[in-house]
């Protein structure tokens, strides 16, 4: 009887473990211009389980790329990041986000102009909101700018709508087109101009 109970207990533990592990992941949502680029910049960070391109912040349900691009939905191109907080903290993830956007531009990002390309940090709860504000203040100090000069909006999370399948993992699936777009858009040149040696890194704030 004891052996049977032990076997049953072991099976239950093995069955439940993956679900428990998944439940420990946390989610962050960021908008920072072209979601192809931001997804690519964040998805390979240690501790990030996956990054999904999509739309958030607007009033239209199940928006399409064409609708969002028309600048009539209120949505921004955004990326939903699932991460393991034991490997990468939300604060560390925020540092990488800031170093991959131009925080001084609220008219879009790089060559992409319009409301749908505005930089936004969508915060899921009070803890994320506090961490986001602390990161904004740290970013301002690093850039020798007043906090008010930073144009990244901090706002409560809205529903995230995944983008069409052809947008997912675009950098990997369409590397030639992606690299040409990124170079032509001047994203990295502007990041280097704003952040210097810290561009595209998650190094501690200076």
CSV table of N, CA and C in Angstrom, one decimal, residues 23-105:
chain,number,residue,atom,x,y,z
A,23,UNK,N,3.9,28.5,-14.3
A,23,UNK,CA,3.2,29.6,-13.6
A,23,UNK,C,4.1,30.6,-12.9
A,24,UNK,N,5.4,30.2,-12.8
A,24,UNK,CA,6.4,31.0,-12.2
A,24,UNK,C,6.9,32.1,-13.2
A,25,UNK,N,6.6,32.0,-14.4
A,25,UNK,CA,7.1,33.0,-15.4
A,25,UNK,C,6.3,34.3,-15.2
A,26,UNK,N,6.9,35.4,-15.5
A,26,UNK,CA,6.2,36.7,-15.4
A,26,UNK,C,6.2,37.3,-16.8
A,27,UNK,N,5.3,38.3,-17.0
A,27,UNK,CA,5.1,38.8,-18.3
A,27,UNK,C,5.3,40.3,-18.3
A,28,UNK,N,6.0,40.8,-19.3
A,28,UNK,CA,6.2,42.3,-19.5
A,28,UNK,C,5.7,42.6,-20.9
A,29,UNK,N,5.2,43.8,-21.1
A,29,UNK,CA,4.8,44.3,-22.4
A,29,UNK,C,5.4,45.7,-22.7
A,30,UNK,N,6.1,45.8,-23.8
A,30,UNK,CA,6.8,47.0,-24.2
A,30,UNK,C,6.4,47.4,-25.6
A,31,UNK,N,6.3,48.7,-25.9
A,31,UNK,CA,6.2,49.2,-27.3
A,31,UNK,C,7.5,50.0,-27.5
A,32,UNK,N,8.1,49.8,-28.6
A,32,UNK,CA,9.3,50.6,-28.9
A,32,UNK,C,9.6,50.7,-30.4
A,33,UNK,N,8.6,51.1,-31.2
A,33,UNK,CA,8.8,51.2,-32.6
A,33,UNK,C,8.5,49.8,-33.2
A,34,UNK,N,9.2,49.5,-34.3
A,34,UNK,CA,8.9,48.3,-35.0
A,34,UNK,C,9.0,47.1,-34.1
A,35,UNK,N,7.9,46.3,-34.1
A,35,UNK,CA,8.0,45.1,-33.2
A,35,UNK,C,8.9,44.0,-33.7
A,36,UNK,N,9.2,44.0,-34.9
A,36,UNK,CA,10.2,43.0,-35.4
A,36,UNK,C,11.5,43.2,-34.7
A,37,UNK,N,11.9,44.5,-34.6
A,37,UNK,CA,13.2,44.8,-34.0
A,37,UNK,C,13.2,44.6,-32.5
A,38,UNK,N,12.2,45.1,-31.8
A,38,UNK,CA,12.1,44.9,-30.3
A,38,UNK,C,12.0,43.5,-29.9
A,39,UNK,N,11.2,42.7,-30.7
A,39,UNK,CA,11.2,41.3,-30.4
A,39,UNK,C,12.5,40.6,-30.5
A,40,UNK,N,13.2,41.0,-31.6
A,40,UNK,CA,14.6,40.4,-31.8
A,40,UNK,C,15.6,40.8,-30.7
A,41,UNK,N,15.4,42.1,-30.3
A,41,UNK,CA,16.4,42.6,-29.3
A,41,UNK,C,16.2,42.0,-27.9
A,42,UNK,N,15.0,41.6,-27.6
A,42,UNK,CA,14.7,41.1,-26.2
A,42,UNK,C,14.6,39.6,-26.1
A,43,UNK,N,14.3,38.9,-27.2
A,43,UNK,CA,13.9,37.5,-27.1
A,43,UNK,C,15.1,36.6,-26.7
A,44,UNK,N,16.3,37.0,-27.0
A,44,UNK,CA,17.5,36.1,-26.7
A,44,UNK,C,18.2,36.5,-25.4
A,45,UNK,N,17.6,37.4,-24.6
A,45,UNK,CA,18.2,37.7,-23.3
A,45,UNK,C,18.2,36.5,-22.4
A,46,UNK,N,19.2,36.2,-21.6
A,46,UNK,CA,19.2,35.1,-20.7
A,46,UNK,C,18.0,35.3,-19.7
A,47,UNK,N,17.2,34.2,-19.6
A,47,UNK,CA,16.0,34.3,-18.8
A,47,UNK,C,14.7,34.6,-19.5
A,48,UNK,N,14.8,35.1,-20.7
A,48,UNK,CA,13.6,35.3,-21.5
A,48,UNK,C,13.1,34.0,-22.1
A,49,UNK,N,11.9,33.6,-21.9
A,49,UNK,CA,11.4,32.4,-22.4
A,49,UNK,C,10.9,32.6,-23.8
A,50,UNK,N,10.2,33.7,-24.1
A,50,UNK,CA,9.7,33.9,-25.4
A,50,UNK,C,9.3,35.4,-25.5
A,51,UNK,N,9.2,35.9,-26.8
A,51,UNK,CA,8.8,37.2,-27.0
A,51,UNK,C,7.8,37.2,-28.2
A,52,UNK,N,6.7,37.8,-28.1
A,52,UNK,CA,5.6,37.8,-29.2
A,52,UNK,C,5.3,39.2,-29.6
A,53,UNK,N,5.3,39.4,-30.9
A,53,UNK,CA,4.9,40.7,-31.5
A,53,UNK,C,3.4,40.8,-31.5
A,54,UNK,N,2.9,42.0,-31.2
A,54,UNK,CA,1.5,42.2,-31.2
A,54,UNK,C,1.1,43.7,-31.1
A,55,UNK,N,-0.1,43.9,-30.6
A,55,UNK,CA,-0.6,45.2,-30.5
A,55,UNK,C,-1.2,45.4,-29.1
A,56,UNK,N,-1.1,46.6,-28.6
A,56,UNK,CA,-1.7,46.9,-27.3
A,56,UNK,C,-2.0,48.4,-27.1
A,57,UNK,N,-2.9,48.8,-26.2
A,57,UNK,CA,-3.1,50.2,-25.9
A,57,UNK,C,-4.3,50.8,-26.5
A,58,UNK,N,-4.9,50.2,-27.5
A,58,UNK,CA,-5.9,50.8,-28.3
A,58,UNK,C,-7.3,50.3,-27.9
A,59,UNK,N,-8.3,50.7,-28.7
A,59,UNK,CA,-9.7,50.4,-28.5
A,59,UNK,C,-10.3,49.4,-29.4
A,60,UNK,N,-9.6,48.9,-30.4
A,60,UNK,CA,-10.1,48.0,-31.4
A,60,UNK,C,-9.7,46.5,-31.0
A,61,UNK,N,-10.7,45.7,-30.9
A,61,UNK,CA,-10.5,44.3,-30.6
A,61,UNK,C,-10.0,43.5,-31.8
A,62,UNK,N,-9.1,42.6,-31.6
A,62,UNK,CA,-8.5,41.7,-32.6
A,62,UNK,C,-8.0,42.6,-33.8
A,63,UNK,N,-7.2,43.6,-33.5
A,63,UNK,CA,-6.7,44.5,-34.6
A,63,UNK,C,-5.8,43.7,-35.6
A,64,UNK,N,-5.8,44.2,-36.8
A,64,UNK,CA,-4.9,43.7,-37.8
A,64,UNK,C,-3.8,44.7,-38.0
A,65,UNK,N,-2.8,44.2,-38.7
A,65,UNK,CA,-1.6,45.1,-39.0
A,65,UNK,C,-2.1,46.3,-39.8
A,66,UNK,N,-2.9,46.1,-40.8
A,66,UNK,CA,-3.4,47.1,-41.6
A,66,UNK,C,-4.2,48.2,-40.8
A,67,UNK,N,-5.0,47.7,-39.9
A,67,UNK,CA,-5.8,48.6,-39.1
A,67,UNK,C,-4.8,49.5,-38.2
A,68,UNK,N,-3.9,48.8,-37.5
A,68,UNK,CA,-3.0,49.5,-36.6
A,68,UNK,C,-2.1,50.5,-37.4
A,69,UNK,N,-1.7,50.1,-38.6
A,69,UNK,CA,-0.9,51.0,-39.4
A,69,UNK,C,-1.7,52.2,-39.9
A,70,UNK,N,-3.0,52.2,-39.9
A,70,UNK,CA,-3.8,53.3,-40.3
A,70,UNK,C,-3.9,54.4,-39.3
A,71,UNK,N,-3.3,54.1,-38.1
A,71,UNK,CA,-3.3,55.1,-37.0
A,71,UNK,C,-4.7,55.5,-36.5
A,72,UNK,N,-5.6,54.5,-36.6
A,72,UNK,CA,-7.0,54.8,-36.2
A,72,UNK,C,-7.5,54.0,-35.0
A,73,UNK,N,-6.6,53.1,-34.5
A,73,UNK,CA,-7.0,52.1,-33.5
A,73,UNK,C,-6.6,52.5,-32.1
A,74,UNK,N,-5.6,53.4,-32.0
A,74,UNK,CA,-5.0,53.7,-30.7
A,74,UNK,C,-4.0,52.7,-30.2
A,75,UNK,N,-3.8,51.6,-30.9
A,75,UNK,CA,-2.8,50.6,-30.6
A,75,UNK,C,-1.4,51.0,-30.9
A,76,UNK,N,-0.4,50.5,-30.1
A,76,UNK,CA,1.0,50.6,-30.5
A,76,UNK,C,1.5,49.2,-30.9
A,77,UNK,N,2.4,49.1,-31.8
A,77,UNK,CA,3.1,47.8,-32.0
A,77,UNK,C,3.8,47.5,-30.7
A,78,UNK,N,3.6,46.4,-30.2
A,78,UNK,CA,4.2,46.0,-28.9
A,78,UNK,C,4.8,44.6,-28.9
A,79,UNK,N,5.5,44.3,-27.9
A,79,UNK,CA,6.1,43.0,-27.7
A,79,UNK,C,5.8,42.5,-26.3
A,80,UNK,N,5.2,41.3,-26.2
A,80,UNK,CA,4.9,40.6,-24.9
A,80,UNK,C,6.1,39.7,-24.6
A,81,UNK,N,6.7,39.9,-23.5
A,81,UNK,CA,7.9,39.1,-23.1
A,81,UNK,C,7.5,38.2,-21.9
A,82,UNK,N,7.7,36.9,-22.0
A,82,UNK,CA,7.6,36.0,-20.8
A,82,UNK,C,9.0,35.7,-20.4
A,83,UNK,N,9.2,35.9,-19.0
A,83,UNK,CA,10.6,35.8,-18.5
A,83,UNK,C,10.6,35.1,-17.2
A,84,UNK,N,11.7,34.5,-16.9
A,84,UNK,CA,11.9,33.8,-15.6
A,84,UNK,C,12.6,34.8,-14.6
A,85,UNK,N,11.9,35.2,-13.6
A,85,UNK,CA,12.4,36.3,-12.7
A,85,UNK,C,13.6,35.8,-11.9
A,86,UNK,N,13.8,34.4,-11.9
A,86,UNK,CA,15.0,33.9,-11.2
A,86,UNK,C,16.2,34.1,-12.0
A,87,UNK,N,16.1,34.3,-13.3
A,87,UNK,CA,17.2,34.4,-14.2
A,87,UNK,C,17.4,35.9,-14.7
A,88,UNK,N,16.3,36.6,-14.8
A,88,UNK,CA,16.4,38.0,-15.2
A,88,UNK,C,15.3,38.8,-14.5
A,89,UNK,N,15.6,39.8,-13.8
A,89,UNK,CA,14.6,40.6,-13.1
A,89,UNK,C,13.8,41.5,-14.0
A,90,UNK,N,12.7,42.0,-13.6
A,90,UNK,CA,12.0,43.0,-14.4
A,90,UNK,C,12.8,44.2,-14.6
A,91,UNK,N,13.5,44.6,-13.5
A,91,UNK,CA,14.4,45.8,-13.6
A,91,UNK,C,15.5,45.6,-14.6
A,92,UNK,N,16.1,44.4,-14.7
A,92,UNK,CA,17.1,44.2,-15.7
A,92,UNK,C,16.5,44.2,-17.1
A,93,UNK,N,15.3,43.7,-17.3
A,93,UNK,CA,14.6,43.7,-18.5
A,93,UNK,C,14.3,45.1,-19.0
A,94,UNK,N,14.0,45.9,-18.0
A,94,UNK,CA,13.7,47.3,-18.3
A,94,UNK,C,15.0,48.0,-18.9
A,95,UNK,N,16.1,47.7,-18.3
A,95,UNK,CA,17.4,48.4,-18.8
A,95,UNK,C,17.6,48.0,-20.2
A,96,UNK,N,17.4,46.7,-20.6
A,96,UNK,CA,17.6,46.4,-22.0
A,96,UNK,C,16.5,47.0,-22.9
A,97,UNK,N,15.3,47.2,-22.4
A,97,UNK,CA,14.3,47.9,-23.2
A,97,UNK,C,14.8,49.3,-23.5
A,98,UNK,N,15.1,50.1,-22.4
A,98,UNK,CA,15.5,51.5,-22.6
A,98,UNK,C,16.7,51.6,-23.6
A,99,UNK,N,17.7,50.7,-23.5
A,99,UNK,CA,18.9,50.8,-24.4
A,99,UNK,C,18.6,50.4,-25.8
A,100,UNK,N,17.3,50.0,-26.1
A,100,UNK,CA,17.0,49.6,-27.4
A,100,UNK,C,15.9,50.5,-28.0
A,101,UNK,N,15.6,51.6,-27.4
A,101,UNK,CA,14.7,52.6,-27.9
A,101,UNK,C,15.3,54.0,-27.8
A,102,UNK,N,14.7,54.9,-28.6
A,102,UNK,CA,15.1,56.3,-28.4
A,102,UNK,C,14.1,57.0,-27.5
A,103,UNK,N,14.4,57.2,-26.2
A,103,UNK,CA,13.4,57.7,-25.3
A,103,UNK,C,13.1,59.1,-25.4
A,104,UNK,N,13.8,59.8,-26.3
A,104,UNK,CA,13.6,61.3,-26.5
A,104,UNK,C,12.6,61.6,-27.6
A,105,UNK,N,12.0,60.5,-28.2
A,105,UNK,CA,11.2,60.7,-29.4
A,105,UNK,C,9.8,60.1,-29.1
